[in-house]
Amino acid sequence: MNNGIGGSSPAQALARLNTMTAGVQPIADAEFEARLARARQLMKAEGLDAVYLNAGTNLYYFTGTPFGASERMVGAIITPEGAPHYIAPAFELGTLQGFIRIPGEVHCWEEHESPYQLTARLLAELGISGGRIGIDESAPFFIFDGLRQAAPHYDYASATAVTAGCRMQKSPAELALMQRAKDMTLAVHKAAASILREGITTGEVTDFIDQAHRAVGAAKGNYFCIVLFGEDTAFPHGVAKPKALEAGDMVLIDTGCELEGYLSDITRSYVFGEPSERQRQIWNIEKAAQAAAFEAARIGAPCGSVDDAAREVLVANGLGPDYQLPGTPHRTGHGIGLDIHEWPYLVRGTATPLANGMCFSNEPMICVPGEFGVRLEDHFYITDDGPRWFTEPSPAIDKPFG
């Protein structure tokens, strides 16, 4: 094989990889404080008297506290003034205190007690006897329902205007972490292409990609990984029983890793062997659609217009229209940051205007049922001077990595 596809053993490919995390700068405490200050501004604008942040990426984003969500309520209350107030089971107190970056009082509940009644008492102690309480949109229903039953006199609302309002536009520090994570995953993609051989299974490739991500410095290995060959590539998120690789198969690999909480997500599609004219034709249309979406991504333009631009290319080439196949069955792109899919989304009808610091995938995948699929996925971010790629798109089906 040529162009870096095939010819290496896994051991040889791994030996060529080196850690890529030198000089990485985690998010500083001052930035977490600035995020809270921005959240307080948005709370006032939205008329919210308090916001509940649930364990997970929202809690981490605003307080620097990396704590996973579970069936127990763990989170924080933020108000328009003052420090955060953390809520946790009593037996987790020591653990939580070890993770907290932004100081604040921790309010604990024992296993037989109600965290919702505890929260209601806390709100009253903070002088919030009524008004609107914003609930983290990622919080499970049982938490909202528990709060609503414990304190029905509050008006509960989604906190998305605050959470997304802050998180949609990335800071230079966030962009730097995302850039490094994407550089790492692109290096892993190149290594994965080099080990392909006839008969290799998707499981073998997935395992190699996990090892490769660790080799370049991703401590947790793969954040996710999709490997598909041949007709299976027409299914965007895979099949129950993926096939092994054969000569002439389209190869689709979609993977990413995590660095200081921030994520990469890159897809490459190419052929193991000599591409057919049909494969080349569809690949070139996909590349043109991706390029059109990128060119449409200008400050002030509605997010939906980026999706529209990609679909115009598809329709002009006899694909679609809309979500019909052969064509693109899903949106053109999603936001990315601490979550692999986050606001805003590049989908028809989304009026959210593009703004400096927004980050998106660009992946108007083409699915041809019974034949193959092509997804070229690179991410870009918005600047005052226009969109900028985190990773340069594949130049040609014969040269997936340049």
Tab-separated table of C-alpha atoms in Angstrom:
chain	number	residue	atom	x	y	z
A	1	MET	CA	0.000	0.000	0.000
A	2	ASN	CA	1.115	3.621	-0.441
A	3	ASN	CA	0.319	7.007	1.088
A	4	GLY	CA	0.851	5.611	4.569
A	5	ILE	CA	-1.875	2.958	4.274
A	6	GLY	CA	-0.632	-0.466	5.349
A	7	GLY	CA	2.891	-1.837	5.499
A	8	SER	CA	3.651	-1.518	9.223
A	9	SER	CA	3.189	-3.835	12.154
A	10	PRO	CA	1.437	-2.440	15.237
A	11	ALA	CA	4.733	-2.561	17.136
A	12	GLN	CA	6.522	-0.577	14.425
A	13	ALA	CA	3.739	2.009	14.257
A	14	LEU	CA	3.667	2.464	18.036
A	15	ALA	CA	7.450	2.831	18.156
A	16	ARG	CA	7.210	5.845	15.848
A	17	LEU	CA	4.864	7.694	18.221
A	18	ASN	CA	6.037	10.006	20.989
A	19	THR	CA	4.230	11.833	23.771
A	20	MET	CA	2.793	15.146	22.536
A	21	THR	CA	1.755	16.719	25.845
A	22	ALA	CA	4.887	18.742	26.622
A	23	GLY	CA	4.013	22.300	27.597
A	24	VAL	CA	0.296	21.655	28.005
A	25	GLN	CA	-1.276	24.260	30.297
A	26	PRO	CA	-4.385	23.249	32.296
A	27	ILE	CA	-7.137	25.796	32.822
A	28	ALA	CA	-5.994	28.221	35.522
A	29	ASP	CA	-7.979	29.138	38.652
A	30	ALA	CA	-8.302	32.704	37.371
A	31	GLU	CA	-10.203	31.430	34.331
A	32	PHE	CA	-12.625	29.442	36.496
A	33	GLU	CA	-13.243	32.629	38.498
A	34	ALA	CA	-13.852	34.561	35.273
A	35	ARG	CA	-16.358	31.934	34.148
A	36	LEU	CA	-18.281	32.320	37.394
A	37	ALA	CA	-18.276	36.093	36.979
A	38	ARG	CA	-19.701	35.724	33.472
A	39	ALA	CA	-22.310	33.252	34.738
A	40	ARG	CA	-23.417	35.746	37.380
A	41	GLN	CA	-23.890	38.404	34.706
A	42	LEU	CA	-26.033	36.065	32.642
A	43	MET	CA	-28.031	35.014	35.715
A	44	LYS	CA	-28.957	38.625	36.359
A	45	ALA	CA	-29.888	39.135	32.720
A	46	GLU	CA	-32.075	36.008	32.791
A	47	GLY	CA	-33.685	36.849	36.136
A	48	LEU	CA	-32.319	33.747	37.859
A	49	ASP	CA	-31.884	33.928	41.631
A	50	ALA	CA	-29.710	30.792	41.751
A	51	VAL	CA	-28.406	28.065	39.446
A	52	TYR	CA	-27.859	24.422	40.317
A	53	LEU	CA	-24.846	22.845	38.565
A	54	ASN	CA	-24.849	19.058	38.508
A	55	ALA	CA	-21.774	16.845	38.732
A	56	GLY	CA	-20.255	16.521	35.293
A	57	THR	CA	-18.933	18.972	32.730
A	58	ASN	CA	-20.966	21.974	33.891
A	59	LEU	CA	-19.746	21.616	37.483
A	60	TYR	CA	-16.192	21.278	36.197
A	61	TYR	CA	-16.460	24.191	33.759
A	62	PHE	CA	-17.499	26.700	36.403
A	63	THR	CA	-15.727	25.417	39.516
A	64	GLY	CA	-12.890	23.200	38.305
A	65	THR	CA	-14.353	20.268	40.237
A	66	PRO	CA	-14.060	17.015	38.231
A	67	PHE	CA	-16.749	14.832	39.762
A	68	GLY	CA	-18.869	12.352	37.840
A	69	ALA	CA	-22.654	12.251	37.975
A	70	SER	CA	-24.371	9.293	39.654
A	71	GLU	CA	-27.642	8.382	41.369
A	72	ARG	CA	-26.627	10.610	44.298
A	73	MET	CA	-27.006	14.376	44.094
A	74	VAL	CA	-23.609	16.083	43.879
A	75	GLY	CA	-23.343	19.616	42.599
A	76	ALA	CA	-23.158	23.288	43.439
A	77	ILE	CA	-25.462	26.245	43.882
A	78	ILE	CA	-24.235	29.518	42.423
A	79	THR	CA	-25.908	32.845	43.066
A	80	PRO	CA	-25.482	36.335	41.567
A	81	GLU	CA	-23.126	37.165	44.434
A	82	GLY	CA	-20.670	35.193	46.562
A	83	ALA	CA	-18.860	31.876	46.442
A	84	PRO	CA	-20.329	28.586	45.217
A	85	HIS	CA	-22.102	26.320	47.716
A	86	TYR	CA	-21.349	22.643	47.143
A	87	ILE	CA	-23.785	19.806	47.897
A	88	ALA	CA	-22.578	16.244	48.451
A	89	PRO	CA	-23.146	13.048	50.437
A	90	ALA	CA	-21.321	13.251	53.777
A	91	PHE	CA	-19.170	10.223	52.996
A	92	GLU	CA	-17.873	12.006	49.856
A	93	LEU	CA	-16.797	15.148	51.738
A	94	GLY	CA	-13.082	14.361	51.861
A	95	THR	CA	-13.008	13.225	48.245
A	96	LEU	CA	-14.864	16.298	46.991
A	97	GLN	CA	-12.692	18.686	48.992
A	98	GLY	CA	-9.640	17.194	47.313
A	99	PHE	CA	-11.014	18.102	43.882
A	100	ILE	CA	-12.503	21.567	44.506
A	101	ARG	CA	-10.582	24.373	42.795
A	102	ILE	CA	-12.869	27.324	43.593
A	103	PRO	CA	-13.402	27.510	47.377
A	104	GLY	CA	-16.886	27.317	48.800
A	105	GLU	CA	-18.767	25.757	51.692
A	106	VAL	CA	-19.719	22.099	51.289
A	107	HIS	CA	-23.197	21.160	52.544
A	108	CYS	CA	-23.557	17.436	53.279
A	109	TRP	CA	-26.410	14.978	53.619
A	110	GLU	CA	-26.351	11.528	55.155
A	111	GLU	CA	-27.595	8.512	53.220
A	112	HIS	CA	-30.993	8.451	54.925
A	113	GLU	CA	-31.532	12.202	54.449
A	114	SER	CA	-32.892	14.169	51.498
A	115	PRO	CA	-30.399	16.240	49.488
A	116	TYR	CA	-33.386	18.124	48.049
A	117	GLN	CA	-34.596	19.294	51.456
A	118	LEU	CA	-30.992	20.229	52.244
A	119	THR	CA	-30.891	22.353	49.093
A	120	ALA	CA	-34.218	23.977	49.932
A	121	ARG	CA	-32.885	24.939	53.377
A	122	LEU	CA	-29.688	26.257	51.822
A	123	LEU	CA	-31.607	28.492	49.413
A	124	ALA	CA	-33.642	29.880	52.299
A	125	GLU	CA	-30.470	30.539	54.314
A	126	LEU	CA	-29.076	32.417	51.326
A	127	GLY	CA	-32.098	34.695	51.461
A	128	ILE	CA	-33.749	33.201	48.385
A	129	SER	CA	-37.273	32.669	49.644
A	130	GLY	CA	-38.853	32.642	46.192
A	131	GLY	CA	-38.031	33.446	42.582
A	132	ARG	CA	-36.472	31.530	39.687
A	133	ILE	CA	-34.012	28.696	40.123
A	134	GLY	CA	-32.045	27.597	37.068
A	135	ILE	CA	-31.438	23.853	36.767
A	136	ASP	CA	-28.436	22.489	34.905
A	137	GLU	CA	-29.901	21.092	31.690
A	138	SER	CA	-27.757	17.954	32.070
A	139	ALA	CA	-29.166	17.154	35.518
A	140	PRO	CA	-31.310	13.987	35.477
A	141	PHE	CA	-35.042	14.320	35.989
A	142	PHE	CA	-34.925	12.764	39.464
A	143	ILE	CA	-32.917	15.725	40.763
A	144	PHE	CA	-35.270	18.295	39.273
A	145	ASP	CA	-38.259	16.346	40.542
A	146	GLY	CA	-36.767	16.042	44.013
A	147	LEU	CA	-36.098	19.770	44.215
A	148	ARG	CA	-39.552	20.599	42.897
A	149	GLN	CA	-41.222	18.438	45.544
A	150	ALA	CA	-39.005	19.699	48.374
A	151	ALA	CA	-39.459	23.359	47.443
A	152	PRO	CA	-42.514	23.813	45.191
A	153	HIS	CA	-42.677	27.568	45.794
A	154	TYR	CA	-39.793	28.249	43.401
A	155	ASP	CA	-40.146	28.769	39.672
A	156	TYR	CA	-37.751	26.279	38.085
A	157	ALA	CA	-36.234	26.964	34.671
A	158	SER	CA	-33.505	25.595	32.442
A	159	ALA	CA	-30.084	27.097	33.124
A	160	THR	CA	-29.014	26.632	29.492
A	161	ALA	CA	-28.909	30.377	28.864
A	162	VAL	CA	-26.184	30.552	31.502
A	163	THR	CA	-24.318	27.299	30.912
A	164	ALA	CA	-24.351	27.352	27.125
A	165	GLY	CA	-24.122	31.138	27.164
A	166	CYS	CA	-20.692	30.787	28.745
A	167	ARG	CA	-19.452	27.534	27.240
A	168	MET	CA	-20.254	28.138	23.551
A	169	GLN	CA	-17.370	30.585	23.085
A	170	LYS	CA	-13.979	29.120	23.949
A	171	SER	CA	-11.096	31.023	25.492
A	172	PRO	CA	-7.539	30.953	24.107
A	173	ALA	CA	-6.624	28.433	26.829
A	174	GLU	CA	-9.468	26.132	25.786
A	175	LEU	CA	-8.575	26.437	22.106
A	176	ALA	CA	-4.965	25.529	22.893
A	177	LEU	CA	-6.010	22.353	24.725
A	178	MET	CA	-8.367	21.364	21.933
A	179	GLN	CA	-5.690	22.022	19.318
A	180	ARG	CA	-3.235	19.755	21.084
A	181	ALA	CA	-5.826	16.991	21.567
A	182	LYS	CA	-6.675	17.116	17.856
A	183	ASP	CA	-3.003	17.083	16.868
A	184	MET	CA	-2.614	13.955	18.990
A	185	THR	CA	-5.586	12.201	17.389
A	186	LEU	CA	-4.457	13.082	13.866
A	187	ALA	CA	-1.078	11.457	14.604
A	188	VAL	CA	-2.954	8.389	15.848
A	189	HIS	CA	-5.037	8.307	12.639
A	190	LYS	CA	-1.885	8.215	10.542
A	191	ALA	CA	-0.473	5.399	12.661
A	192	ALA	CA	-3.720	3.417	12.411
A	193	ALA	CA	-3.747	3.682	8.621
A	194	SER	CA	-0.214	2.268	8.520
A	195	ILE	CA	-1.164	-1.041	10.208
A	196	LEU	CA	-4.091	-1.946	7.953
A	197	ARG	CA	-3.869	-5.315	6.245
A	198	GLU	CA	-6.364	-7.601	4.564
A	199	GLY	CA	-8.277	-9.560	7.195
A	200	ILE	CA	-7.620	-7.180	10.089
A	201	THR	CA	-10.671	-6.771	12.317
A	202	THR	CA	-12.227	-3.580	13.598
A	203	GLY	CA	-11.483	-4.751	17.132
A	204	GLU	CA	-7.774	-5.048	16.378
A	205	VAL	CA	-7.712	-1.527	14.949
A	206	THR	CA	-9.684	-0.133	17.890
A	207	ASP	CA	-7.267	-1.721	20.355
A	208	PHE	CA	-4.307	-0.305	18.445
A	209	ILE	CA	-5.834	3.181	18.405
A	210	ASP	CA	-6.282	2.997	22.175
A	211	GLN	CA	-2.601	2.092	22.607
A	212	ALA	CA	-1.602	4.823	20.165
A	213	HIS	CA	-3.600	7.480	22.008
A	214	ARG	CA	-1.815	6.477	25.212
A	215	ALA	CA	1.537	6.625	23.410
A	216	VAL	CA	0.971	10.257	22.383
A	217	GLY	CA	-0.051	11.214	25.923
A	218	ALA	CA	-3.788	10.603	26.296
A	219	ALA	CA	-3.809	8.990	29.745
A	220	LYS	CA	-7.245	7.428	29.274
A	221	GLY	CA	-6.626	6.161	25.747
A	222	ASN	CA	-9.614	6.391	23.405
A	223	TYR	CA	-12.416	8.699	24.464
A	224	PHE	CA	-14.379	6.890	21.768
A	225	CYS	CA	-13.592	4.952	18.591
A	226	ILE	CA	-15.588	3.854	15.532
A	227	VAL	CA	-13.871	1.628	12.954
A	228	LEU	CA	-15.805	0.437	9.898
A	229	PHE	CA	-14.957	-1.265	6.606
A	230	GLY	CA	-16.759	-1.686	3.291
A	231	GLU	CA	-20.569	-1.559	3.268
A	232	ASP	CA	-20.555	-0.990	7.034
A	233	THR	CA	-19.211	2.540	6.456
A	234	ALA	CA	-22.687	3.539	5.230
A	235	PHE	CA	-23.892	3.335	8.852
A	236	PRO	CA	-22.744	6.549	10.618
A	237	HIS	CA	-22.327	4.989	14.066
A	238	GLY	CA	-21.581	1.419	13.114
A	239	VAL	CA	-23.188	-2.004	12.977
A	240	ALA	CA	-23.707	-4.874	15.401
A	241	LYS	CA	-21.316	-7.250	13.624
A	242	PRO	CA	-18.617	-5.289	11.765
A	243	LYS	CA	-16.790	-6.998	8.923
A	244	ALA	CA	-13.039	-7.557	8.564
A	245	LEU	CA	-11.043	-5.572	6.001
A	246	GLU	CA	-10.918	-6.602	2.348
A	247	ALA	CA	-9.110	-5.111	-0.630
A	248	GLY	CA	-11.112	-2.297	-2.174
A	249	ASP	CA	-13.029	-1.533	1.025
A	250	MET	CA	-13.780	1.989	2.099
A	251	VAL	CA	-12.247	2.540	5.542
A	252	LEU	CA	-13.931	4.873	8.044
A	253	ILE	CA	-12.210	5.630	11.358
A	254	ASP	CA	-13.740	8.150	13.756
A	255	THR	CA	-11.951	8.622	17.069
A	256	GLY	CA	-10.880	11.093	19.725
A	257	CYS	CA	-9.147	11.517	23.050
A	258	GLU	CA	-9.314	13.728	26.142
A	259	LEU	CA	-6.707	16.235	27.301
A	260	GLU	CA	-7.305	18.159	30.528
A	261	GLY	CA	-11.009	17.491	30.011
A	262	TYR	CA	-11.121	18.800	26.417
A	263	LEU	CA	-11.856	16.505	23.501
A	264	SER	CA	-10.761	15.694	19.982
A	265	ASP	CA	-12.966	14.099	17.327
A	266	ILE	CA	-11.617	13.407	13.830
A	267	THR	CA	-12.839	11.103	11.061
A	268	ARG	CA	-10.878	9.923	8.048
A	269	SER	CA	-12.282	7.944	5.121
A	270	TYR	CA	-10.108	6.325	2.441
A	271	VAL	CA	-9.843	3.112	0.452
A	272	PHE	CA	-7.708	0.080	1.273
A	273	GLY	CA	-6.345	-0.458	-2.215
A	274	GLU	CA	-7.196	1.341	-5.429
A	275	PRO	CA	-10.361	3.496	-5.221
A	276	SER	CA	-13.106	2.808	-7.723
A	277	GLU	CA	-14.513	5.653	-9.786
A	278	ARG	CA	-17.683	5.505	-7.683
A	279	GLN	CA	-15.724	5.771	-4.433
A	280	ARG	CA	-13.659	8.629	-5.831
A	281	GLN	CA	-16.776	10.480	-7.030
A	282	ILE	CA	-18.598	10.321	-3.690
A	283	TRP	CA	-15.419	11.162	-1.750
A	284	ASN	CA	-14.903	14.279	-3.866
A	285	ILE	CA	-18.508	15.409	-3.324
A	286	GLU	CA	-18.042	14.954	0.421
A	287	LYS	CA	-14.890	17.075	0.328
A	288	ALA	CA	-16.697	19.795	-1.633
A	289	ALA	CA	-19.592	19.818	0.857
A	290	GLN	CA	-17.168	20.090	3.773
A	291	ALA	CA	-15.381	22.988	2.049
A	292	ALA	CA	-18.678	24.791	1.355
A	293	ALA	CA	-19.705	24.501	5.001
A	294	PHE	CA	-16.354	25.955	6.095
A	295	GLU	CA	-16.658	28.926	3.731
A	296	ALA	CA	-20.177	29.682	4.995
A	297	ALA	CA	-19.035	29.866	8.636
A	298	ARG	CA	-18.668	33.607	9.156
A	299	ILE	CA	-19.301	35.707	12.242
A	300	GLY	CA	-22.949	36.717	12.496
A	301	ALA	CA	-24.232	34.059	10.104
A	302	PRO	CA	-26.864	31.732	11.608
A	303	CYS	CA	-25.593	28.259	12.457
A	304	GLY	CA	-28.198	26.752	10.171
A	305	SER	CA	-26.713	28.462	7.128
A	306	VAL	CA	-23.586	26.307	7.397
A	307	ASP	CA	-25.707	23.163	7.094
A	308	ASP	CA	-27.577	24.744	4.180
A	309	ALA	CA	-24.316	25.390	2.318
A	310	ALA	CA	-23.195	21.778	2.609
A	311	ARG	CA	-26.554	20.439	1.400
A	312	GLU	CA	-26.552	22.735	-1.624
A	313	VAL	CA	-23.432	20.935	-2.834
A	314	LEU	CA	-25.064	17.533	-2.307
A	315	VAL	CA	-28.238	18.472	-4.181
A	316	ALA	CA	-26.210	19.962	-7.038
A	317	ASN	CA	-24.550	16.561	-7.387
A	318	GLY	CA	-27.795	14.585	-7.370
A	319	LEU	CA	-27.762	13.546	-3.713
A	320	GLY	CA	-30.498	14.042	-1.130
A	321	PRO	CA	-32.389	16.313	-0.936
A	322	ASP	CA	-32.893	16.874	2.785
A	323	TYR	CA	-31.962	13.719	4.727
A	324	GLN	CA	-32.746	11.309	1.915
A	325	LEU	CA	-30.180	8.701	0.901
A	326	PRO	CA	-27.874	8.573	-0.902
A	327	GLY	CA	-27.030	11.784	0.896
A	328	THR	CA	-26.423	13.146	4.362
A	329	PRO	CA	-28.732	11.692	7.043
A	330	HIS	CA	-27.690	14.024	9.857
A	331	ARG	CA	-26.629	17.589	10.656
A	332	THR	CA	-23.411	19.027	9.253
A	333	GLY	CA	-21.749	19.559	12.622
A	334	HIS	CA	-21.813	19.879	16.371
A	335	GLY	CA	-20.100	22.037	18.947
A	336	ILE	CA	-17.303	20.485	20.977
A	337	GLY	CA	-15.350	21.230	24.135
A	338	LEU	CA	-15.692	19.429	27.452
A	339	ASP	CA	-18.496	17.385	25.861
A	340	ILE	CA	-18.069	15.604	22.559
A	341	HIS	CA	-21.389	17.091	21.366
A	342	GLU	CA	-22.360	20.457	22.813
A	343	TRP	CA	-23.911	23.747	21.771
A	344	PRO	CA	-24.407	25.119	19.268
A	345	TYR	CA	-25.211	22.772	16.389
A	346	LEU	CA	-24.837	23.249	12.641
A	347	VAL	CA	-28.306	22.091	11.712
A	348	ARG	CA	-31.041	23.533	9.532
A	349	GLY	CA	-33.112	26.269	11.114
A	350	THR	CA	-30.711	27.059	13.981
A	351	ALA	CA	-30.714	30.847	14.248
A	352	THR	CA	-27.867	31.138	16.790
A	353	PRO	CA	-25.370	33.548	15.211
A	354	LEU	CA	-21.797	32.376	14.813
A	355	ALA	CA	-19.465	34.179	17.213
A	356	ASN	CA	-15.776	34.398	17.986
A	357	GLY	CA	-14.491	31.299	19.799
A	358	MET	CA	-17.260	28.899	18.789
A	359	CYS	CA	-15.937	25.453	17.814
A	360	PHE	CA	-17.565	22.938	15.481
A	361	SER	CA	-17.146	19.649	13.732
A	362	ASN	CA	-17.578	19.807	9.962
A	363	GLU	CA	-18.829	16.392	8.773
A	364	PRO	CA	-21.652	16.368	6.197
A	365	MET	CA	-21.309	12.584	5.818
A	366	ILE	CA	-22.537	10.927	2.628
A	367	CYS	CA	-24.169	7.509	3.055
A	368	VAL	CA	-24.764	5.260	0.041
A	369	PRO	CA	-26.791	2.280	1.323
A	370	GLY	CA	-25.476	-1.091	0.213
A	371	GLU	CA	-22.208	0.416	-1.010
A	372	PHE	CA	-20.249	2.592	1.437
A	373	GLY	CA	-20.177	5.877	3.304
A	374	VAL	CA	-17.713	8.755	3.397
A	375	ARG	CA	-17.264	10.987	6.425
A	376	LEU	CA	-14.543	13.611	6.385
A	377	GLU	CA	-14.579	15.237	9.803
A	378	ASP	CA	-12.336	18.090	10.805
A	379	HIS	CA	-13.083	20.790	13.337
A	380	PHE	CA	-12.811	24.537	13.064
A	381	TYR	CA	-13.250	27.578	15.282
A	382	ILE	CA	-14.598	31.028	14.549
A	383	THR	CA	-12.357	34.105	14.568
A	384	ASP	CA	-12.888	37.738	13.617
A	385	ASP	CA	-11.079	36.938	10.367
A	386	GLY	CA	-13.189	33.908	9.538
A	387	PRO	CA	-13.105	30.205	10.371
A	388	ARG	CA	-9.838	28.410	11.113
A	389	TRP	CA	-9.205	24.684	10.918
A	390	PHE	CA	-7.854	22.809	13.913
A	391	THR	CA	-6.710	20.116	11.464
A	392	GLU	CA	-6.351	20.469	7.709
A	393	PRO	CA	-8.841	18.375	5.714
A	394	SER	CA	-7.701	15.404	3.646
A	395	PRO	CA	-6.525	16.647	0.236
A	396	ALA	CA	-7.589	13.583	-1.799
A	397	ILE	CA	-8.876	10.054	-1.456
A	398	ASP	CA	-5.408	8.848	-2.499
A	399	LYS	CA	-3.744	11.176	0.006
A	400	PRO	CA	-5.883	11.099	3.172
A	401	PHE	CA	-3.068	12.640	5.248
A	402	GLY	CA	-1.469	14.912	2.666
